[in-house]
Coordinates of C-alpha atoms in Angstrom, one line a residue:
M1 CA -27.8 -26.3 13.1
S2 CA -24.5 -27.2 11.4
R3 CA -24.5 -23.9 9.5
D4 CA -24.9 -22.0 12.8
S5 CA -22.1 -23.9 14.4
N6 CA -19.8 -23.3 11.4
T7 CA -20.6 -19.6 11.5
R8 CA -19.9 -19.5 15.2
R9 CA -16.6 -21.3 14.7
R10 CA -15.4 -18.8 12.0
T11 CA -16.6 -15.7 13.9
P12 CA -13.6 -13.7 15.4
P13 CA -13.5 -14.3 19.2
G14 CA -13.7 -10.6 20.0
I15 CA -16.8 -10.1 17.9
F16 CA -18.4 -13.2 19.3
L17 CA -17.8 -11.9 22.8
I18 CA -19.3 -8.5 22.0
K19 CA -22.3 -10.0 20.3
S20 CA -22.9 -12.2 23.3
V21 CA -22.7 -9.3 25.7
R22 CA -24.9 -7.0 23.5
G23 CA -27.4 -9.7 22.7
K24 CA -27.7 -8.6 19.1
D25 CA -25.6 -8.2 16.0
W26 CA -24.3 -5.1 14.2
T27 CA -25.7 -4.1 10.8
L28 CA -23.8 -4.7 7.6
K29 CA -22.9 -1.0 7.4
S30 CA -21.4 -1.1 10.8
Y31 CA -19.3 -4.1 9.9
R32 CA -18.0 -2.3 6.9
Y33 CA -16.8 0.6 9.0
I34 CA -15.1 -1.9 11.3
I35 CA -13.4 -3.6 8.3
L36 CA -12.1 -0.2 7.0
L37 CA -10.8 0.8 10.4
L38 CA -9.1 -2.5 11.2
T39 CA -7.5 -2.9 7.8
F40 CA -6.4 0.8 7.9
I41 CA -4.7 0.2 11.3
A42 CA -3.2 -3.1 10.0
Y43 CA -1.5 -1.7 7.0
A44 CA -0.5 1.6 8.6
S45 CA 1.4 -0.6 11.2
Y46 CA 3.1 -2.5 8.3
H47 CA 4.4 0.8 7.0
A48 CA 5.3 2.1 10.4
S49 CA 7.5 -1.0 11.0
R50 CA 9.4 -0.3 7.8
K51 CA 10.6 3.2 8.8
P52 CA 13.1 2.5 11.5
S53 CA 15.9 1.4 9.1
S54 CA 15.8 4.9 7.4
I55 CA 15.8 6.7 10.8
V56 CA 18.8 4.8 12.3
K57 CA 21.0 4.9 9.2
S58 CA 22.7 8.0 10.4
V59 CA 23.4 6.3 13.7
F60 CA 25.0 3.3 12.0
Y61 CA 27.0 5.5 9.7
P62 CA 27.2 8.9 11.5
E63 CA 29.5 10.6 8.9
S64 CA 26.5 12.2 7.2
L65 CA 25.4 13.9 10.5
K66 CA 28.8 15.5 10.8
N67 CA 28.0 17.5 7.7
S68 CA 24.4 18.4 8.3
K69 CA 24.3 18.5 12.1
V70 CA 20.5 18.3 12.2
N71 CA 18.1 15.9 13.8
P72 CA 16.5 13.5 11.3
W73 CA 13.1 14.4 10.1
P74 CA 10.3 14.4 11.3
V75 CA 11.6 15.1 14.8
G76 CA 13.8 18.1 14.1
N77 CA 13.9 20.9 16.6
V78 CA 10.1 21.4 16.3
F79 CA 9.2 18.5 18.6
I80 CA 11.9 18.8 21.2
K81 CA 13.4 21.5 23.3
E82 CA 16.5 23.4 22.1
E83 CA 18.7 22.1 24.9
E84 CA 17.6 18.5 24.2
F85 CA 18.2 19.0 20.6
V86 CA 21.8 20.2 21.1
S87 CA 22.6 17.4 23.5
F88 CA 21.0 14.7 21.4
D89 CA 22.8 15.9 18.2
R90 CA 26.2 16.1 19.9
N91 CA 25.9 12.6 21.3
R92 CA 25.2 11.2 17.9
V93 CA 27.9 13.2 16.1
E94 CA 30.5 12.0 18.7
S95 CA 29.3 8.4 18.2
Q96 CA 31.5 6.1 16.4
G97 CA 28.6 4.4 14.7
W98 CA 27.8 0.7 14.8
Y99 CA 30.1 -1.9 13.3
P100 CA 30.0 -3.2 10.6
F101 CA 28.1 -0.2 9.2
N102 CA 30.6 2.4 10.3
Q103 CA 33.3 1.4 7.9
S104 CA 34.2 2.9 4.6
D105 CA 31.7 0.5 2.9
G106 CA 29.0 1.3 5.5
T107 CA 26.6 3.0 3.0
S108 CA 26.9 0.0 0.7
K109 CA 26.0 -2.4 3.4
L110 CA 23.0 -0.3 4.4
G111 CA 22.0 -0.3 0.7
E112 CA 22.4 -4.1 0.6
I113 CA 20.0 -4.4 3.5
D114 CA 17.4 -2.3 1.8
V115 CA 17.7 -4.2 -1.5
A116 CA 17.5 -7.5 0.4
F117 CA 14.3 -6.4 2.1
L118 CA 12.7 -5.2 -1.1
A119 CA 13.8 -8.4 -3.0
C120 CA 12.3 -10.7 -0.4
Y121 CA 9.2 -8.5 -0.1
S122 CA 8.5 -8.5 -3.9
S123 CA 9.2 -12.2 -4.4
G124 CA 7.4 -13.2 -1.2
M125 CA 4.3 -11.4 -2.3
Y126 CA 3.6 -13.9 -5.1
V127 CA 3.5 -16.8 -2.7
A128 CA 1.7 -14.8 0.0
G129 CA -1.1 -13.9 -2.4
H130 CA -1.8 -17.5 -3.3
L131 CA -1.6 -18.5 0.4
G132 CA -4.0 -15.7 1.3
D133 CA -6.6 -17.0 -1.1
T134 CA -6.1 -20.6 0.1
L135 CA -5.9 -20.1 3.9
D136 CA -8.1 -18.1 6.3
L137 CA -7.3 -14.5 5.6
R138 CA -7.7 -13.4 9.3
L139 CA -5.3 -16.0 10.6
F140 CA -2.9 -15.5 7.7
L141 CA -2.8 -11.7 8.2
T142 CA -2.4 -12.2 12.0
T143 CA 0.6 -14.5 11.4
G144 CA 2.2 -12.1 9.0
M145 CA 1.8 -9.1 11.4
I146 CA 3.1 -10.9 14.5
G147 CA 6.0 -12.5 12.4
S148 CA 6.9 -9.0 11.1
G149 CA 6.9 -7.6 14.6
I150 CA 9.1 -10.4 15.9
F151 CA 11.8 -10.0 13.3
V152 CA 11.7 -6.2 13.3
G153 CA 12.2 -6.5 17.1
L154 CA 15.0 -9.0 16.7
F155 CA 16.9 -6.6 14.4
G156 CA 16.7 -4.1 17.3
M157 CA 17.8 -6.7 19.8
G158 CA 21.2 -6.6 18.0
Y159 CA 21.8 -3.4 19.9
F160 CA 21.2 -5.0 23.4
W161 CA 23.0 -8.2 22.5
N162 CA 25.9 -6.2 21.1
I163 CA 25.8 -8.1 17.8
H164 CA 28.2 -6.8 15.1
V165 CA 27.8 -9.5 12.4
F166 CA 26.5 -8.1 9.1
W167 CA 24.7 -11.4 8.2
F168 CA 22.6 -11.2 11.3
Y169 CA 21.0 -7.9 10.3
L170 CA 20.8 -8.9 6.7
S171 CA 18.9 -12.1 7.5
M172 CA 16.6 -10.3 9.9
Q173 CA 15.6 -7.9 7.2
M174 CA 15.1 -10.7 4.6
V175 CA 12.8 -12.7 6.9
A176 CA 11.0 -9.5 7.9
G177 CA 10.5 -8.8 4.2
L178 CA 8.9 -12.2 3.6
F179 CA 6.5 -11.6 6.5
Q180 CA 5.8 -8.0 5.3
A181 CA 4.7 -9.5 2.0
T182 CA 1.6 -10.9 3.7
G183 CA 0.1 -7.5 4.3
W184 CA -1.0 -5.9 1.1
P185 CA -2.6 -8.8 -0.7
S186 CA -4.5 -9.7 2.5
V187 CA -5.9 -6.3 3.4
V188 CA -7.0 -5.6 -0.2
A189 CA -8.7 -9.0 -0.3
V190 CA -10.6 -8.3 2.9
V191 CA -11.8 -4.9 1.8
G192 CA -12.7 -6.4 -1.6
N193 CA -14.8 -9.1 0.1
W194 CA -16.9 -6.6 1.9
F195 CA -17.4 -3.9 -0.7
G196 CA -19.1 -4.1 -4.0
K197 CA -17.7 -2.3 -7.1
R198 CA -20.1 0.6 -7.3
K199 CA -18.1 2.9 -4.8
R200 CA -15.0 0.7 -4.5
G201 CA -12.7 3.2 -6.2
L202 CA -13.7 6.2 -3.9
I203 CA -13.7 4.1 -0.7
M204 CA -10.3 2.5 -1.4
G205 CA -8.9 5.9 -2.5
I206 CA -9.7 7.3 0.9
W207 CA -8.6 4.1 2.7
N208 CA -5.3 4.1 0.9
A209 CA -4.1 7.0 3.0
H210 CA -2.9 4.4 5.5
T211 CA 0.4 4.3 3.7
S212 CA 1.2 7.9 4.5
V213 CA -0.2 7.7 8.0
G214 CA 2.0 4.6 8.6
N215 CA 5.1 6.3 7.2
I216 CA 4.7 9.4 9.3
S217 CA 3.8 7.6 12.5
G218 CA 6.6 5.2 12.1
S219 CA 9.1 8.0 11.6
L220 CA 7.8 9.9 14.7
L221 CA 7.8 6.7 16.8
A222 CA 11.3 5.5 15.8
A223 CA 12.9 8.9 16.2
A224 CA 11.2 9.6 19.5
V225 CA 12.9 6.6 21.2
L226 CA 16.2 6.9 19.4
D227 CA 17.9 8.7 22.2
Y228 CA 17.4 5.7 24.5
G229 CA 19.4 3.4 22.0
W230 CA 18.7 2.6 18.4
G231 CA 17.4 -0.8 19.3
W232 CA 14.3 0.7 20.7
S233 CA 13.6 2.3 17.3
F234 CA 12.9 -1.2 16.0
I235 CA 11.5 -2.9 19.1
V236 CA 8.7 -0.3 19.6
P237 CA 7.4 -0.4 16.0
G238 CA 7.8 -4.2 16.1
A239 CA 5.6 -4.3 19.2
L240 CA 3.1 -2.0 17.5
I241 CA 2.5 -4.2 14.5
A242 CA 2.4 -7.4 16.7
S243 CA -0.2 -5.7 18.9
A244 CA -2.2 -4.7 15.8
G245 CA -2.0 -8.4 14.7
V246 CA -3.6 -9.5 17.9
L247 CA -6.4 -6.9 17.2
V248 CA -6.9 -8.3 13.8
Y249 CA -7.2 -11.8 15.2
L250 CA -9.8 -10.8 17.7
F251 CA -12.0 -8.5 15.6
L252 CA -11.5 -8.9 11.9
P253 CA -14.1 -10.9 9.9
A254 CA -12.3 -11.6 6.6
Y255 CA -15.5 -12.6 4.8
P256 CA -19.1 -11.5 5.3
E257 CA -20.0 -15.2 5.5
D258 CA -17.9 -15.6 8.6
I259 CA -20.5 -13.8 10.6
G260 CA -23.6 -15.0 8.9
F261 CA -24.2 -12.5 6.2
C262 CA -24.7 -15.2 3.5
G263 CA -28.3 -15.8 2.6
V264 CA -29.7 -13.1 4.8
T265 CA -32.9 -11.4 3.7
D266 CA -32.6 -7.7 3.6
S267 CA -34.7 -5.0 2.0
S268 CA -32.0 -2.3 2.3
P269 CA -31.0 -0.6 -0.9
N270 CA -27.6 0.1 0.6
L271 CA -26.0 -3.3 -0.3
E272 CA -23.4 -2.5 -2.9
S273 CA -22.7 -6.2 -3.6
L274 CA -26.0 -6.6 -5.3
S275 CA -26.3 -6.3 -9.0
Q276 CA -27.9 -3.1 -10.3
A277 CA -31.1 -4.9 -11.2
E278 CA -31.4 -6.2 -7.7
E279 CA -30.7 -2.7 -6.3
D280 CA -33.5 -1.3 -8.4
R281 CA -35.9 -3.9 -7.2
T282 CA -34.9 -3.3 -3.6
Q283 CA -35.5 0.4 -3.9
K284 CA -39.0 -0.3 -5.1
G285 CA -39.8 -2.3 -2.0
Y286 CA -39.1 -5.8 -3.0
V287 CA -37.3 -8.2 -0.6
V288 CA -34.0 -9.3 -2.1
K289 CA -32.0 -12.3 -0.9
V290 CA -28.4 -11.2 -0.2
E291 CA -26.1 -13.6 -1.8
K292 CA -23.2 -12.4 -4.0
S293 CA -22.8 -14.5 -7.1
S294 CA -19.1 -13.7 -7.2
G295 CA -18.6 -14.0 -3.4
I296 CA -17.4 -16.8 -1.1
K297 CA -20.5 -18.5 0.0
E298 CA -19.1 -20.6 2.8
G299 CA -16.6 -18.2 4.3
S300 CA -13.1 -18.9 5.6
G301 CA -11.3 -21.9 4.2
S302 CA -14.3 -23.1 2.1
R303 CA -12.7 -22.8 -1.3
T304 CA -9.4 -23.4 -2.9
G305 CA -7.5 -20.4 -4.3
I306 CA -6.5 -20.4 -7.9
G307 CA -2.8 -20.7 -8.9
L308 CA -0.5 -17.9 -10.0
F309 CA -0.4 -19.1 -13.6
E310 CA -4.2 -19.3 -13.8
A311 CA -4.6 -15.9 -12.2
C312 CA -2.3 -14.3 -14.8
F313 CA -4.9 -15.2 -17.5
I314 CA -7.6 -13.2 -15.8
P315 CA -8.2 -10.4 -18.3
G316 CA -6.4 -7.3 -17.3
V317 CA -4.1 -8.7 -14.7
I318 CA -0.9 -8.6 -16.8
P319 CA -1.4 -5.2 -18.4
F320 CA -2.2 -3.6 -15.0
A321 CA 0.8 -5.5 -13.4
L322 CA 3.2 -4.1 -16.0
C323 CA 1.7 -0.7 -15.8
L324 CA 2.2 -0.7 -12.0
F325 CA 5.8 -1.7 -12.6
F326 CA 6.5 1.6 -14.2
S327 CA 4.1 3.6 -12.1
K328 CA 5.8 2.4 -8.9
L329 CA 9.2 3.0 -10.4
V330 CA 8.2 6.7 -10.8
A331 CA 6.5 7.0 -7.4
Y332 CA 9.2 5.3 -5.4
T333 CA 11.9 7.3 -7.1
F334 CA 10.2 10.4 -5.7
L335 CA 9.8 8.8 -2.4
Y336 CA 13.5 7.9 -1.9
W337 CA 15.2 10.7 -3.8
L338 CA 12.9 13.8 -3.5
P339 CA 14.4 15.1 -0.2
F340 CA 17.9 14.7 -1.6
Y341 CA 16.9 16.5 -4.8
L342 CA 15.4 19.4 -2.9
S343 CA 18.5 19.8 -0.7
Q344 CA 20.8 19.7 -3.8
T345 CA 18.7 22.1 -6.0
E346 CA 18.8 25.9 -5.7
I347 CA 15.2 27.1 -5.1
G348 CA 14.5 30.8 -5.1
G349 CA 18.2 31.6 -5.1
E350 CA 19.2 29.5 -2.1
Y351 CA 19.7 25.9 -0.9
M352 CA 17.5 24.5 1.9
S353 CA 18.7 22.4 4.8
V354 CA 18.3 18.7 4.9
K355 CA 15.5 19.1 7.6
S356 CA 13.6 21.6 5.5
A357 CA 13.9 19.4 2.4
G358 CA 12.5 16.4 4.3
N359 CA 9.6 18.5 5.6
L360 CA 8.9 19.9 2.2
S361 CA 9.0 16.6 0.5
T362 CA 6.0 15.4 2.5
L363 CA 3.8 17.7 0.3
F364 CA 4.3 15.3 -2.5
D365 CA 2.5 12.6 -0.5
V366 CA -0.2 15.1 0.3
G367 CA -0.8 15.5 -3.4
G368 CA -0.7 11.7 -3.7
I369 CA -3.5 11.2 -1.1
A370 CA -5.6 13.7 -3.1
G371 CA -4.7 11.9 -6.3
G372 CA -5.7 8.5 -5.0
I373 CA -9.1 9.8 -3.8
L374 CA -9.7 11.7 -7.1
A375 CA -8.7 8.8 -9.3
G376 CA -11.0 6.5 -7.4
Y377 CA -13.9 8.9 -7.6
I378 CA -13.5 9.5 -11.3
S379 CA -13.1 5.8 -12.1
D380 CA -16.3 5.0 -10.2
K381 CA -18.2 7.7 -12.1
L382 CA -16.9 6.7 -15.5
N383 CA -16.8 3.0 -14.7
A384 CA -13.4 3.0 -16.4
R385 CA -10.4 2.1 -14.3
A386 CA -7.9 1.7 -17.2
T387 CA -8.9 5.0 -18.8
T388 CA -8.5 6.9 -15.5
A389 CA -5.1 5.3 -14.7
A390 CA -3.8 5.9 -18.2
T391 CA -5.0 9.5 -18.2
F392 CA -3.3 10.2 -14.9
M393 CA 0.0 8.7 -16.0
L394 CA -0.1 10.8 -19.2
A395 CA -0.9 13.9 -17.2
A396 CA 2.1 13.1 -14.9
I397 CA 4.5 13.7 -17.8
P398 CA 3.9 17.4 -18.2
S399 CA 3.5 17.9 -14.4
M400 CA 7.0 16.4 -13.9
L401 CA 8.4 18.5 -16.7
L402 CA 6.9 21.7 -15.3
Y403 CA 8.3 20.8 -11.8
R404 CA 11.8 20.3 -13.1
T405 CA 11.7 23.4 -15.3
Y406 CA 10.0 25.9 -13.0
G407 CA 10.3 24.4 -9.5
S408 CA 13.4 26.4 -8.8
I409 CA 11.9 29.8 -9.3
S410 CA 10.5 30.0 -5.8
R411 CA 9.5 27.8 -2.9
T412 CA 5.8 28.6 -3.4
I413 CA 5.9 27.5 -7.0
N414 CA 7.9 24.5 -6.1
I415 CA 5.3 23.5 -3.5
L416 CA 2.4 24.0 -5.9
L417 CA 4.1 22.0 -8.7
M418 CA 5.2 19.3 -6.3
V419 CA 1.6 18.7 -5.1
V420 CA 0.3 18.6 -8.7
A421 CA 3.1 16.1 -9.6
G422 CA 2.2 14.0 -6.5
L423 CA -1.4 14.0 -7.5
F424 CA -0.8 12.6 -11.0
V425 CA 2.0 10.3 -10.1
N426 CA 0.5 8.6 -7.0
G427 CA -3.1 8.7 -8.2
P428 CA -2.9 5.7 -10.6
Y429 CA -0.5 3.9 -8.3
A430 CA -3.1 4.0 -5.5
L431 CA -6.0 3.1 -7.9
I432 CA -4.3 0.0 -9.4
T433 CA -3.1 -1.4 -6.1
T434 CA -6.5 -1.1 -4.5
A435 CA -9.7 -0.9 -6.5
V436 CA -8.3 -2.4 -9.7
S437 CA -6.8 -5.4 -7.8
A438 CA -10.0 -6.0 -6.0
D439 CA -12.0 -5.7 -9.2
L440 CA -9.9 -8.2 -11.1
G441 CA -9.8 -10.6 -8.1
T442 CA -13.6 -10.9 -8.4
H443 CA -13.7 -11.1 -12.2
S444 CA -16.7 -12.8 -13.8
S445 CA -14.4 -15.2 -15.6
L446 CA -13.9 -17.0 -12.3
R447 CA -17.6 -17.8 -12.2
G448 CA -17.6 -17.6 -8.4
D449 CA -15.7 -20.9 -8.2
S450 CA -12.4 -19.7 -6.8
R451 CA -10.8 -17.1 -4.5
A452 CA -8.4 -14.8 -6.4
L453 CA -8.4 -11.5 -4.6
A454 CA -5.1 -11.9 -2.7
T455 CA -3.5 -13.8 -5.6
V456 CA -4.3 -11.1 -8.1
T457 CA -3.3 -8.4 -5.7
A458 CA 0.0 -10.2 -5.2
I459 CA 0.8 -10.5 -8.9
I460 CA 0.0 -6.8 -9.6
D461 CA 1.7 -5.3 -6.5
G462 CA 4.6 -7.8 -6.6
T463 CA 5.4 -6.8 -10.1
G464 CA 5.1 -3.2 -9.1
S465 CA 7.5 -3.7 -6.2
V466 CA 10.2 -4.8 -8.6
G467 CA 9.9 -1.5 -10.3
A468 CA 9.9 0.2 -6.9
A469 CA 13.2 -1.3 -6.2
L470 CA 14.7 -0.6 -9.6
G471 CA 13.7 3.1 -9.8
P472 CA 15.7 4.4 -6.9
L473 CA 18.6 2.1 -7.8
I474 CA 18.8 3.5 -11.4
T475 CA 18.4 7.0 -10.1
G476 CA 21.5 6.5 -8.0
F477 CA 23.6 6.1 -11.1
L478 CA 21.8 8.6 -13.3
S479 CA 21.8 11.4 -10.8
S480 CA 25.6 11.7 -11.2
K481 CA 25.0 12.7 -14.9
G482 CA 22.5 15.4 -13.9
W483 CA 18.9 15.6 -12.7
D484 CA 17.6 16.3 -16.2
V485 CA 18.5 12.7 -17.1
V486 CA 16.6 11.4 -14.1
F487 CA 13.5 13.3 -15.0
I488 CA 13.7 12.1 -18.6
M489 CA 13.7 8.5 -17.2
L490 CA 10.7 9.2 -15.0
M491 CA 8.7 10.7 -17.9
V492 CA 9.6 7.8 -20.2
G493 CA 8.4 5.4 -17.4
A494 CA 5.1 7.3 -17.1
L495 CA 4.6 7.1 -20.9
I496 CA 5.3 3.4 -21.0
A497 CA 2.9 2.9 -18.1
S498 CA 0.1 4.6 -19.9
L499 CA 0.7 2.8 -23.2
L500 CA 0.6 -0.6 -21.5
L501 CA -3.1 0.1 -20.7
S502 CA -4.0 1.2 -24.3
H503 CA -5.7 -2.1 -25.1
L504 CA -7.9 -1.9 -22.0
V505 CA -8.7 1.8 -22.7
I506 CA -9.8 0.9 -26.2
A507 CA -12.0 -1.9 -24.7
E508 CA -13.6 0.6 -22.3
F509 CA -14.3 3.1 -25.1
T510 CA -15.7 0.4 -27.3
E511 CA -18.1 -0.7 -24.5
R512 CA -19.2 2.9 -23.9
S513 CA -20.0 3.3 -27.6
H514 CA -22.0 0.1 -27.6
K515 CA -24.0 1.3 -24.6
S516 CA -24.9 4.5 -26.5
V517 CA -26.6 2.3 -29.1
P518 CA -29.6 0.3 -27.9
S519 CA -29.0 -3.4 -28.2
S520 CA -31.7 -6.1 -28.6
H521 CA -29.6 -8.5 -26.5
G522 CA -29.3 -6.0 -23.7
Q523 CA -25.6 -6.4 -22.8
Q524 CA -24.9 -5.9 -19.2
T525 CA -21.9 -4.4 -17.6
D526 CA -19.4 -6.9 -16.1
E527 CA -19.9 -6.8 -12.4
A528 CA -16.3 -7.2 -11.5
T529 CA -14.3 -4.9 -13.8
G530 CA -16.6 -2.9 -16.1
L531 CA -14.4 -4.1 -19.0
Q532 CA -16.9 -6.3 -20.7
P533 CA -15.1 -6.7 -24.1
L534 CA -11.9 -8.2 -22.4
L535 CA -13.0 -11.8 -22.4
R536 CA -14.3 -11.5 -26.0
N537 CA -11.2 -9.7 -27.3
Q538 CA -8.8 -12.1 -25.8
R539 CA -10.3 -15.3 -27.2

């Protein structure tokens, strides 16, 4: 009776209401689809709420528009009529900007806001990860999303309140960065709670497309309302993420146990959280009791999360965190500087406009989506996350070299090489931040005693976010010396990223060689990471 009341208490109110109306529950498979959809929407809204600052920079400091005289991508003149385009562009060119960003140091102040956001985001992620494993993930994620929406909206309210104090906008971005840090550890932890390891790489590779969807939708949304005043470009995305937070509160079960899937008897072979032996028995017709040995048996708030220091000693966390530092350094340099590079580089004997460069640069993300899916699929098939990530990073080196050397021949060749480079650069970045983080957060060394998914994700992605901030910053200095220097930096970063995983790659190859030789002890694959020798090698 108490178990039923506890489950009812933890069940999200929206799901509880629907179950009451339907008179029956959904299947585990249906719940997994719901989890993927809700977490996809949640993190896409996080990224959408980060885009307004890049859209309104030319409004704050309009000098750049006087040179280009184009509408910011992705709106351009494709999505609006020609007469609207001319009028809209003229209004913005004639604008005097927004004090204090329209002064001679305006671009520096805009850069300070970006750095402040990223600094608070990366540092806040370490704390957010531990809190996510300690508190109820559903409530924690809801709080982070609504808080993000409030402070993104408050930044936009500076337009209506006619605020011209730099510290107001800086503080709004800093607090927003702290709330934004709640997102990634939480959504990865939720997905990790619901999906076993067997197809986790492929599932999360597809699911990781939310980043690109959020970036594109945020750009479209912020630019669409910009003509009504730049404040709306923040308020509307802020309202979007806050609304998504309410949706999460109503319908997202963070743990299977929250809706009674602990101790359920099920004969379905489709439960990926079972061990391989149990799956084999299930397929033969045996009834298997569904209870994950590495799961959270009592659901929300039932266990204490491990500390950051303790999580760092989980085998594989530090190497993957350092690898992501350099992997994100490379990926975010392309993210922030590729449109500028395309507009400054002669391709096929001519220079393209800023708008064309912005549109063309999105193909790098298209290759990244394909790379994330491919890396996840390969790592599932080989049961070798480290080997897959290291191989992709090594392959990124010649792909970047080819892009720099031959990308200027023609636009067609540039597009082809750009997609290939995006595939290899973003593939390991997506794999490490999703499947690897979820694997390590359920590592067998925890013995099922603690929650570590959000903490591990925070350590890995927080370290990577530091690299994400440094890459574009260093590129700003190196680009003045020539783009060859920038690409050398990127290739060196990719090489270091792959070398940092060499120990784990050796462990995976050693395990595969052991598997090829029959063992009297019958060693089993580690259910959490597939890197069985790690515990033994690090003693």
